[in-house]
Every structure is written in structure tokens, then in C-alpha cells.
Amino acid sequence: MIFCSLYSGSSGNSIFTGSERTRILIDAGLTGKSIISALENIGENPSELNGILVTHEHIDHTKAIGILSRRFNLPVYANAKTWQAMQANIGKISESNIMVFDRPFTIGDLEVSTFRVPHDAAACVGYTISDGKKSVSVATDMGVFTEEIRLGIKDSDLILLESNHDIEMVKFGPYPYPLKRRILGELGHLSNVDSGLAALELLRNGKKKIVLGHLSGTNNVPELAYKTVENILIEGGLKMGADVDLSLASRIRPSSYSEV
Ligand SMILES: [Zn+2]
Ligand SMILES: [Zn+2]
């Protein structure tokens, strides 16, 4: 499997992954132009994509879904509630490109499964994608790290794990109180500390690549997210490098290009 976070953060998300034969995007929450240029930067041709998976309807995940689907004739995969909720954001999609799923499915040689994620959206999911040998997961936009999420991603070789904010930076930061309450709540986003604790639990199953993503531009700093998670893993008895390959996904450029 290959994996590359094109953009990951509160300002827009799009993740590229696939096998030798099948290439997909998970979310497309920036302008079409930004996503096309990021794909070209990593040597991928957008017209050769096999589809786009959508986690949920928020604009930082859906902004270019319609544009890319229309321009490159790409199938779009989402559950029924997300389709309903995102319709207004994405414009008209050709009937043959509307893919509604309610159970695991395949795209080319990729097996796709989902898990529910607690978030203030219609029916937010995360994805685990496998070529039959290796698998990668995307788990972001989660207010809490649930058992269902853990079970959905625990066997993956690479996990993009949300590390959205530093709790103190949210509390003392510029956001209005209702927004602070939303971010910190059970339907909001995962903090650096909770991300570290989740990573520690996941790594009990063996070595993995963990890519920290969906960082806030206002309530986090990349070095702080990395250090916070690293400290929790070290305190938990893990050795950096030997037990975990930890990295950060950038908000503004392609990063974490990996083969697993
Ligand atoms: Zn969201
Ligand atoms: Zn988001």
C-alpha cells in the first residue's frame, strides 16, 4: 500500500492512498486546484484515480468533491446520511458516480471498511483500506477515541490519527466559548494528550507507522503535538523508532509519503 497525506488539518483534508493497481482519495476538502497540484507533486495523475471516499460532510472534507468528480468522472463513496448532508456542498454528481454504501465494499483490488466516529456530523466514519496484505487507516474528527474506532484500526500498518489541539491552547485561545466547548466536547476533536493515549493503546498490538494529523492552525503547534504524543509513548515504555514510526502530516503540503 502507498499512502500520502496531501493536506491534513482544520483548513482542509485530502489523503491519497492505494495499491499498485488502485488509487483513491479520502476526502477532498480544499480547492480542486490545490488537490490537483498536490497529486501532481507526488507524481500522481488525478484522472487515474479510481474514486473518492468521504468521511463526513464538513466543508474541510468536501469542498472539491463535486469539482473533482465532474472533471475526472470519479465515483464518490459515502454512506446515505452523509450523502444527504453534503448534497448542498458539492453540487450535481453524475448518477453513475453516486456510490452509497452500508457495509464493507471493494474498489478495484482494495477492501474498504468503515467505523463510526463520534463527531458533530450526520454520520461521520473513518476508513481502513487494505490490499489484502497491508492496511492503512484514517481516523480523524473524533470527539473521543472509542472501542469501535480502536477495533477498526488496531491491525493497520499505518494510521493517520487525529492530534487536533492542545487543551490549554483551546481554553486560553481566541475562539468564542461555544466553539471552545464544541472542540473539547465528545463530538468535537481529539486532543494531543488523547491522541497520545490512543497511540499507546494501538501500539500494544505491535509496531506501526502513526501519522499525527488534522492539527488545528489556531490551537496547536506541530512540535507540541509531536512532543506530547512522544512523551506519552516513552512514559508508556515504548522506544521511538524501534516500537513506533511517528510522524506529522502537514496542514499545507503533501507529507508522510509511505509504502507499507
Ligand atoms: Zn469535521
Ligand atoms: Zn475536519
Coordinates of C-alpha atoms and ligand atoms in Angstrom, one line a residue:
M1 CA 0.0 0.0 0.0
I2 CA 1.1 3.5 -0.6
F3 CA -0.1 6.4 1.5
C4 CA 0.4 10.2 1.4
S5 CA -1.4 12.9 3.3
L6 CA -1.8 15.7 0.7
Y7 CA -3.3 18.1 3.3
S8 CA -4.4 17.4 6.8
G9 CA -5.8 20.0 9.2
S10 CA -8.7 22.2 10.2
S11 CA -8.1 24.2 7.0
G12 CA -8.7 21.2 4.7
N13 CA -8.1 17.5 4.3
S14 CA -7.3 15.1 1.4
I15 CA -5.5 11.8 1.8
F16 CA -4.1 9.8 -1.1
T17 CA -3.8 6.0 -0.8
G18 CA -3.9 2.9 -2.8
S19 CA -2.2 -0.3 -4.1
E20 CA -0.2 -0.9 -7.3
R21 CA -3.4 -1.0 -9.3
T22 CA -6.0 1.1 -7.5
R23 CA -5.7 4.8 -6.4
I24 CA -8.1 6.6 -4.2
L25 CA -8.6 9.8 -2.3
I26 CA -10.1 10.0 1.2
D27 CA -11.9 13.4 1.4
A28 CA -11.3 16.5 -0.8
G29 CA -11.7 19.5 1.4
L30 CA -9.7 22.2 -0.4
T31 CA -9.9 23.8 -3.8
G32 CA -9.8 21.4 -6.8
K33 CA -6.7 23.3 -7.9
S34 CA -4.8 22.7 -4.6
I35 CA -5.6 19.0 -4.7
I36 CA -4.7 18.5 -8.3
S37 CA -1.4 20.3 -7.8
A38 CA -0.6 18.2 -4.7
L39 CA -1.3 15.0 -6.6
E40 CA 0.9 16.1 -9.5
N41 CA 3.6 17.0 -6.9
I42 CA 3.8 13.4 -5.8
G43 CA 3.7 12.1 -9.4
E44 CA 0.1 11.0 -9.5
N45 CA -2.3 11.7 -12.3
P46 CA -5.8 12.8 -11.0
S47 CA -7.5 11.3 -14.0
E48 CA -6.2 7.9 -13.0
L49 CA -7.9 7.9 -9.6
N50 CA -10.5 5.2 -9.0
G51 CA -12.7 7.1 -6.6
I52 CA -13.1 9.4 -3.6
L53 CA -14.2 8.3 -0.2
V54 CA -15.9 10.8 2.1
T55 CA -15.7 10.7 5.9
H56 CA -18.3 13.4 6.6
E57 CA -20.0 16.4 5.1
H58 CA -17.9 19.2 6.8
I59 CA -16.5 21.6 4.2
D60 CA -12.9 20.9 5.2
H61 CA -13.5 17.4 3.8
T62 CA -15.9 18.0 0.9
K63 CA -15.1 21.3 -0.8
A64 CA -13.7 19.8 -4.0
I65 CA -15.7 16.5 -4.1
G66 CA -18.0 17.7 -6.8
I67 CA -15.4 19.6 -8.8
L68 CA -13.1 16.5 -9.0
S69 CA -15.9 14.0 -9.6
R70 CA -17.2 16.1 -12.5
R71 CA -13.8 16.9 -14.0
F72 CA -12.3 13.4 -13.9
N73 CA -15.5 11.3 -13.9
L74 CA -14.8 9.9 -10.4
P75 CA -17.1 7.8 -8.3
V76 CA -17.8 9.3 -4.9
Y77 CA -18.4 6.9 -1.9
A78 CA -20.3 7.9 1.2
N79 CA -23.0 6.5 3.5
A80 CA -26.6 7.5 2.9
K81 CA -26.7 10.1 5.8
T82 CA -23.5 11.8 4.6
W83 CA -24.8 11.9 1.0
Q84 CA -27.9 13.7 2.2
A85 CA -25.9 16.1 4.4
M86 CA -23.3 17.0 1.8
Q87 CA -25.5 17.4 -1.3
A88 CA -25.7 21.1 -0.9
N89 CA -21.9 21.5 -0.6
I90 CA -20.9 19.5 -3.7
G91 CA -23.3 20.3 -6.5
K92 CA -24.5 17.9 -9.1
I93 CA -22.9 14.5 -9.3
S94 CA -23.5 12.2 -12.3
E95 CA -25.9 9.4 -11.3
S96 CA -23.4 6.7 -12.2
N97 CA -20.8 8.2 -9.8
I98 CA -23.0 8.2 -6.7
M99 CA -21.9 5.3 -4.6
V100 CA -23.9 4.7 -1.4
F101 CA -22.5 2.0 1.0
D102 CA -23.8 0.5 4.1
R103 CA -21.3 -2.3 4.6
P104 CA -17.7 -3.1 3.6
F105 CA -17.0 -2.9 -0.1
T106 CA -14.2 -3.1 -2.7
I107 CA -12.8 -0.6 -5.2
G108 CA -10.5 -2.5 -7.7
D109 CA -8.3 -4.7 -5.5
L110 CA -8.8 -2.6 -2.4
E111 CA -11.0 -3.7 0.5
V112 CA -12.7 -0.8 2.3
S113 CA -14.2 -0.9 5.7
T114 CA -15.6 1.8 7.9
F115 CA -16.1 2.5 11.6
R116 CA -18.3 5.1 13.3
V117 CA -16.6 8.2 14.7
P118 CA -18.3 10.4 17.3
H119 CA -18.4 13.9 15.7
D120 CA -21.0 16.6 15.2
A121 CA -21.8 15.5 11.6
A122 CA -24.6 13.4 10.2
A123 CA -22.8 10.0 10.2
C124 CA -19.0 10.5 10.4
V125 CA -16.9 7.5 9.7
G126 CA -13.2 6.6 9.5
Y127 CA -11.8 4.2 6.9
T128 CA -9.5 1.2 6.8
I129 CA -8.2 0.3 3.4
S130 CA -6.4 -3.0 2.6
D131 CA -4.9 -4.6 -0.5
G132 CA -5.2 -8.0 1.2
K133 CA -1.7 -7.9 2.7
K134 CA -1.2 -4.5 4.3
S135 CA -3.7 -1.9 5.5
V136 CA -3.9 1.8 6.3
S137 CA -6.5 3.7 8.3
V138 CA -7.7 7.3 8.6
A139 CA -9.2 8.2 12.0
T140 CA -9.8 12.0 12.4
D141 CA -12.6 14.3 13.5
M142 CA -13.4 12.3 16.7
G143 CA -14.5 13.7 20.0
V144 CA -13.4 10.6 21.8
F145 CA -11.4 7.5 20.9
T146 CA -14.0 4.7 21.2
E147 CA -13.7 1.0 21.3
E148 CA -15.3 0.8 17.8
I149 CA -12.5 3.0 16.4
R150 CA -9.8 1.0 18.2
L151 CA -11.2 -2.3 16.8
G152 CA -11.4 -0.7 13.3
I153 CA -7.8 0.4 13.1
K154 CA -5.8 -1.8 15.5
D155 CA -4.5 -4.2 12.8
S156 CA -3.4 -1.4 10.4
D157 CA 0.2 -0.9 9.4
L158 CA -0.2 2.8 9.1
I159 CA -2.7 5.1 10.9
L160 CA -3.4 8.7 10.3
L161 CA -4.5 9.6 13.8
E162 CA -6.1 13.0 14.8
S163 CA -4.0 15.2 17.1
N164 CA -6.1 18.3 16.8
H165 CA -5.4 20.6 19.6
D166 CA -3.6 21.4 22.9
I167 CA -6.3 21.6 25.5
E168 CA -4.7 24.7 27.2
M169 CA -4.3 26.5 23.9
V170 CA -8.0 26.0 23.3
K171 CA -9.0 27.2 26.8
F172 CA -6.9 30.3 26.7
G173 CA -7.1 30.9 22.9
P174 CA -9.1 33.3 20.8
Y175 CA -12.2 31.1 20.0
P176 CA -15.6 32.1 21.3
Y177 CA -16.8 30.0 24.2
P178 CA -19.4 27.9 22.3
L179 CA -16.7 26.9 19.7
K180 CA -14.3 26.0 22.5
R181 CA -16.9 23.8 24.1
R182 CA -17.6 22.2 20.7
I183 CA -13.9 21.4 20.1
L184 CA -13.3 20.0 23.6
G185 CA -16.6 18.1 23.7
E186 CA -17.4 14.5 22.9
L187 CA -18.5 15.3 19.4
G188 CA -15.5 17.6 18.6
H189 CA -11.9 16.8 18.0
L190 CA -9.2 14.7 19.7
S191 CA -6.6 16.5 21.8
N192 CA -2.8 15.8 21.7
V193 CA -3.0 14.0 25.0
D194 CA -5.9 11.8 24.0
S195 CA -4.1 11.1 20.7
G196 CA -1.0 10.0 22.6
L197 CA -3.1 7.7 24.9
A198 CA -4.8 6.2 21.8
A199 CA -1.5 5.7 20.0
L200 CA -0.1 4.0 23.1
E201 CA -3.0 1.6 23.2
L202 CA -2.8 0.8 19.5
L203 CA 1.0 0.1 19.7
R204 CA 0.4 -2.6 22.2
N205 CA -0.5 -4.7 19.1
G206 CA 2.9 -4.2 17.6
K207 CA 4.9 -1.7 15.7
K208 CA 3.1 0.7 13.4
K209 CA 3.5 3.9 11.5
I210 CA 1.5 6.6 13.2
V211 CA 1.0 9.9 11.4
L212 CA -0.4 12.7 13.5
G213 CA -2.9 14.7 11.5
H214 CA -5.9 17.1 11.4
L215 CA -3.9 19.6 13.5
S216 CA -5.6 22.9 14.3
G217 CA -3.8 26.0 12.9
T218 CA -5.0 28.1 15.9
N219 CA -5.0 25.7 18.8
N220 CA -1.9 23.6 18.1
V221 CA 1.7 23.7 17.0
P222 CA 3.3 20.8 15.2
E223 CA 6.3 20.4 17.6
L224 CA 3.9 20.5 20.6
A225 CA 1.7 17.8 19.1
Y226 CA 4.6 15.6 18.3
K227 CA 6.3 16.1 21.7
T228 CA 3.1 15.5 23.7
V229 CA 2.5 12.2 21.9
E230 CA 6.1 11.2 22.0
N231 CA 6.3 11.8 25.8
I232 CA 3.2 9.6 26.4
L233 CA 4.7 6.8 24.3
I234 CA 8.1 7.0 26.1
E235 CA 6.4 7.1 29.5
G236 CA 4.4 4.1 28.4
G237 CA 7.6 2.2 27.9
L238 CA 7.9 2.4 24.1
K239 CA 11.1 3.2 22.2
M240 CA 10.8 5.7 19.4
G241 CA 12.0 4.1 16.2
A242 CA 12.1 0.6 17.5
D243 CA 8.4 0.3 18.6
V244 CA 6.8 3.1 16.6
D245 CA 7.4 5.2 13.5
L246 CA 5.9 8.6 14.5
S247 CA 5.5 11.5 12.1
L248 CA 3.3 14.5 11.4
A249 CA 1.1 15.3 8.4
S250 CA 1.4 18.9 7.3
R251 CA -1.6 21.2 7.0
I252 CA -0.3 22.9 3.9
R253 CA 1.6 20.4 1.8
P254 CA 2.0 16.7 0.9
S255 CA 3.8 14.8 3.6
S256 CA 4.3 11.4 5.1
Y257 CA 4.6 9.6 1.7
S258 CA 5.0 6.0 2.8
E259 CA 4.9 2.4 1.5
V260 CA 3.8 -0.2 3.9
Ligands
ZN1 ZN -15.5 17.6 10.9
ZN2 ZN -12.3 18.0 9.8

